[in-house]
XYZ file of C-alpha atoms in Angstrom:
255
model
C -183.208 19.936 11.055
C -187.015 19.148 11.006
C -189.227 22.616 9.731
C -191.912 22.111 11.943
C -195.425 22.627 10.719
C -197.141 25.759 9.940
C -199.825 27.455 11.486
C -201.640 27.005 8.280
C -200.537 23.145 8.221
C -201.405 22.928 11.694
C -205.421 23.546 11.087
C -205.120 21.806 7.823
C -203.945 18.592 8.788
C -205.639 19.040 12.307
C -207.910 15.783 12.040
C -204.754 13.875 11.419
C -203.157 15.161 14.188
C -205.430 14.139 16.820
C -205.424 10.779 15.714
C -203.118 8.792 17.709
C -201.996 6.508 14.788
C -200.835 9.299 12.890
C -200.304 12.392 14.919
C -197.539 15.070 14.161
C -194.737 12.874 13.512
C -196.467 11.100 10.815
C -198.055 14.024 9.608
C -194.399 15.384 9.527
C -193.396 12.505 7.102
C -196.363 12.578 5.069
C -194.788 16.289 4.708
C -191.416 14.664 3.808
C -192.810 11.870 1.046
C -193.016 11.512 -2.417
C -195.666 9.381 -4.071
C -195.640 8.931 -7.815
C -198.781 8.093 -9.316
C -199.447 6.749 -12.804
C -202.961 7.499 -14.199
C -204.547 10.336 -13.697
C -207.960 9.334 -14.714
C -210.714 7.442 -12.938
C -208.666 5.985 -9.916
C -205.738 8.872 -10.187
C -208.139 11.460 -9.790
C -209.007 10.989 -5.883
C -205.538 9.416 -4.927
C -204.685 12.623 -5.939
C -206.933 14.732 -4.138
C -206.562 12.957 -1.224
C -203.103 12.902 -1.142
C -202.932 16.382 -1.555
C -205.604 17.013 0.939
C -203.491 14.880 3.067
C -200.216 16.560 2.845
C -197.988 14.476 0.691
C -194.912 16.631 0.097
C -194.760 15.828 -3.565
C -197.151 14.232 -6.356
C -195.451 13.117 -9.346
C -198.383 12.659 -12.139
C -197.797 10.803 -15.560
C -200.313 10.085 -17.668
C -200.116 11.129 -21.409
C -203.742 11.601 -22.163
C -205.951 14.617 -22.580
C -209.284 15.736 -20.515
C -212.376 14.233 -22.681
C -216.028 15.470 -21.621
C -216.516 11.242 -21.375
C -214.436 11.041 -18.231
C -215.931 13.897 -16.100
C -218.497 11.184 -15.032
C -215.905 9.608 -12.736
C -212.217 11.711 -12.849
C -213.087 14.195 -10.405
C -210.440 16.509 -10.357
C -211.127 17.809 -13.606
C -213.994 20.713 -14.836
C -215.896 20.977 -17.772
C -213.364 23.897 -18.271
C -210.095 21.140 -18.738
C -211.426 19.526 -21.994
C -208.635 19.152 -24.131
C -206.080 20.163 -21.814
C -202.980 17.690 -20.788
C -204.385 15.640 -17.339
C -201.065 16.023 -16.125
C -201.558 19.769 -16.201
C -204.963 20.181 -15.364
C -204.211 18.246 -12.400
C -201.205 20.271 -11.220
C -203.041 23.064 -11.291
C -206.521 21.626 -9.177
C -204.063 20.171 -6.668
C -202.150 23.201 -6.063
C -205.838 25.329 -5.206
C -206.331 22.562 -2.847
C -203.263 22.518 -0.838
C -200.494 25.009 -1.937
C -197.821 23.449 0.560
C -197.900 20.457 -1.918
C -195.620 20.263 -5.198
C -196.715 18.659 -7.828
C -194.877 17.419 -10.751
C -196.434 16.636 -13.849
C -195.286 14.501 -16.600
C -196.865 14.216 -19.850
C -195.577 11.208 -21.049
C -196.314 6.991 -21.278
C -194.757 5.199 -18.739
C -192.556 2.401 -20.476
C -190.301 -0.319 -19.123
C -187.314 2.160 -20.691
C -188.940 5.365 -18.801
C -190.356 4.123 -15.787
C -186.738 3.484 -13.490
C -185.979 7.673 -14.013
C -189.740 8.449 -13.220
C -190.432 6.628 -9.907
C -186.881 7.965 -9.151
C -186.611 9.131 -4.976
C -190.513 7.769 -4.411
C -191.418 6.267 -1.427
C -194.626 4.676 -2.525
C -196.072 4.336 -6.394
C -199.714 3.758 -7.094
C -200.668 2.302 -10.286
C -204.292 3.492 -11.665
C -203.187 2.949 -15.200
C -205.859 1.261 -17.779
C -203.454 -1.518 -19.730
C -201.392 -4.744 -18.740
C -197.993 -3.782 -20.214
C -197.450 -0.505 -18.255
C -198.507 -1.885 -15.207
C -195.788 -4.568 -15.706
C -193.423 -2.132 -16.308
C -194.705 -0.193 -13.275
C -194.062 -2.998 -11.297
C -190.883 -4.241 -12.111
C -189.405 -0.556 -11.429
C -191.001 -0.865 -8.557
C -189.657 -3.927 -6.993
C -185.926 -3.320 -8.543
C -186.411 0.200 -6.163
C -187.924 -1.473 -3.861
C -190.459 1.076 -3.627
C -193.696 0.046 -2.756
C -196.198 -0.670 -4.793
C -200.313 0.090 -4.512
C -202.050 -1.523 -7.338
C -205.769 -1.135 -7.975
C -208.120 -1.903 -11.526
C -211.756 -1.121 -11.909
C -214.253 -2.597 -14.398
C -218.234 -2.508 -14.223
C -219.071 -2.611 -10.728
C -215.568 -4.508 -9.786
C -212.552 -3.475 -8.383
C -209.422 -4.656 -6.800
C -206.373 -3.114 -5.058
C -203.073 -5.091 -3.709
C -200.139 -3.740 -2.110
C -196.354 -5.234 -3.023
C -193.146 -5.437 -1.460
C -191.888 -8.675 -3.224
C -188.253 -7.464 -2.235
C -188.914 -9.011 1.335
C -188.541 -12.512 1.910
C -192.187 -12.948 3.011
C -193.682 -10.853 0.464
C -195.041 -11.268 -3.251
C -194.355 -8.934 -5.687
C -196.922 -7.981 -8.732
C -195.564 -10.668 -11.199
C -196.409 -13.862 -8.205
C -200.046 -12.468 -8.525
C -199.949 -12.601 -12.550
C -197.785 -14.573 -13.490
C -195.316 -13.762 -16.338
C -197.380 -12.850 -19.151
C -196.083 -9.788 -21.521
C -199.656 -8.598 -21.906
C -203.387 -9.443 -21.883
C -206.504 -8.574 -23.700
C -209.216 -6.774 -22.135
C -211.798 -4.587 -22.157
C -211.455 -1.027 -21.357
C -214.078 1.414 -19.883
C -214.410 2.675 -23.018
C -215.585 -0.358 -24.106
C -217.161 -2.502 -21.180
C -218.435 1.272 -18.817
C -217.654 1.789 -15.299
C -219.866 3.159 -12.517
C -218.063 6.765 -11.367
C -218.647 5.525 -7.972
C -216.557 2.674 -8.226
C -212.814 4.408 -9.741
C -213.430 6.824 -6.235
C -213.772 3.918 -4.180
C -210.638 2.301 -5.584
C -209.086 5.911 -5.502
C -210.017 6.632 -1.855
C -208.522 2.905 -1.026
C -205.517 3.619 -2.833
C -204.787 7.254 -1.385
C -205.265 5.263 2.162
C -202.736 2.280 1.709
C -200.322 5.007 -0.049
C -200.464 7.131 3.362
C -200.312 3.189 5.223
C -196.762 2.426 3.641
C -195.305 6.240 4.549
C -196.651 6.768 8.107
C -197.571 3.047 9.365
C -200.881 2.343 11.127
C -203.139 -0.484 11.345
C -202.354 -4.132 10.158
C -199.401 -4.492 7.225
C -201.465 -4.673 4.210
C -198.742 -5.786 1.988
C -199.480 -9.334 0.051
C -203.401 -9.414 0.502
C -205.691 -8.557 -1.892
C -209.149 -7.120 -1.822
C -211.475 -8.336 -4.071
C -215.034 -5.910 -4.575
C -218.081 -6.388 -5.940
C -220.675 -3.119 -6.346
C -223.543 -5.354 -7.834
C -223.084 -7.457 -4.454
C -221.672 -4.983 -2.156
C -219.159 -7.963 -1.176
C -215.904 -7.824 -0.135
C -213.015 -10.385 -0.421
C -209.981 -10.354 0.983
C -207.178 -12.906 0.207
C -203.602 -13.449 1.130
C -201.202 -13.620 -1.999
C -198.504 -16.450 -1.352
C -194.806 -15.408 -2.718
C -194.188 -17.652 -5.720
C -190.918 -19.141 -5.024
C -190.408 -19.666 -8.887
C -191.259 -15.674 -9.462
C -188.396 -14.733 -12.039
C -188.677 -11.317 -10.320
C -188.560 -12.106 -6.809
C -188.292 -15.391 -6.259
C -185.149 -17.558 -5.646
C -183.575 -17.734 -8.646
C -183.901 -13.793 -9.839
C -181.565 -11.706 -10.894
């Protein structure tokens, strides 16, 4: 049996409601879903909030790093107040003052190809903020073997991008057909090359949307394009990712 919504939930979520596209019933399995996000830094931060804000039944959070007065430029869900406390927890408890209907798991911990299958266990989309090559491999691949799927975005300078992935489906590509097959790549971090604040909300905001996309369907299927954006420019790219028939993960011949 359904628990309908709340009072409360009912002039929370009322701007949902009305809209056509989404209206009770998908604000009903918004209530319902579980999203697991890794990162809870520059792009994290306002999936999270808006994914709260939104009504997403549960958050799981990993990240294993600690709040540093250098990201409060951009990771808005953290005060001046959270330096040196666990993200993870600091996030938990900003979430749960913005919407108290929504639980939030937090896991202190680095996602690894050994961890990740038991932590995007029973989630119905996973968004991948995180900041290195490796993990978001491993992200993936637990992704696709669920065949959860998957919202990937990266941010450097004034750039960002954001995919979604279903490779599971015969039309689809998965992560690996956009990269290829590499174990891992050198790059710069923000640490090292700076990001504009503005730039990890945008990615954030468009993440949080093509989460709440894959759990209560509107619009065009985003899944297999990718949106290329430049800040300097204020251009935007969109292109459609072919499904790599060779893929080792998806494609013909994989496991």
């Amino acid at each position: 049996m359904v628990t309908p919504l709340s009072p409360d939930e009912l002039a929370r979520y009322a701007r949902h409601i009305v809209l056509p596209e989404i209206g009770g019933a998908g604000q009903l399995r918004l209530r319902r879903a579980h999203v697991a996000v890794i990162g809870a830094g520059g792009i994290g931060s306002p999936v999270l909030q808006y994914l709260a804000a939104a009504g997403v039944g549960r958050l799981t959070v990993i990240d294993d790093d600690r709040v540093e007065a250098s990201n409060l430029q951009r990771q808005t869900v953290f005060a001046t107040a959270d330096a040196g406390t666990a993200k993870v927890a600091a996030a938990a408890a900003a979430l749960t003052r913005l919407n108290p209907h929504v639980d939030v798991v937090p896991h202190a911990v680095r996602i690894d190809a050994a961890t990740a299958p038991a932590l995007l266990r029973d989630a119905d989309v996973v968004i991948d903020g995180c900041d290195n090559f490796e993990t978001r491999l491993a992200v993936a691949d637990a992704a696709l073997a669920a065949r959860v799927p998957l919202v990937s975005a990266a941010v450097g300078r004034f750039e960002g991008q954001l995919g979604v992935f279903r490779g599971w489906e015969s039309s689809r590509p998965c992560y690996r057909c956009f990269v290829g097959d590499a174990p891992a790549r050198e790059g710069l971090t923000c640490a090292e090359e700076g990001v504009l604040g503005p730039v990890t909300g945008i990615l954030g905001s468009l993440a949080a949307l093509e989460a709440i996309r894959q759990i209560a369907p509107f619009g065009d299927d985003s899944a297999g394009r990718l949106v290329l954006m430049d800040f300097l420019s204020l251009r935007f790219r969109t292109l459609a990712l072919p499904k790599d028939p060779g893929c080792r993960a998806c494609g013909a011949g994989a496991d």
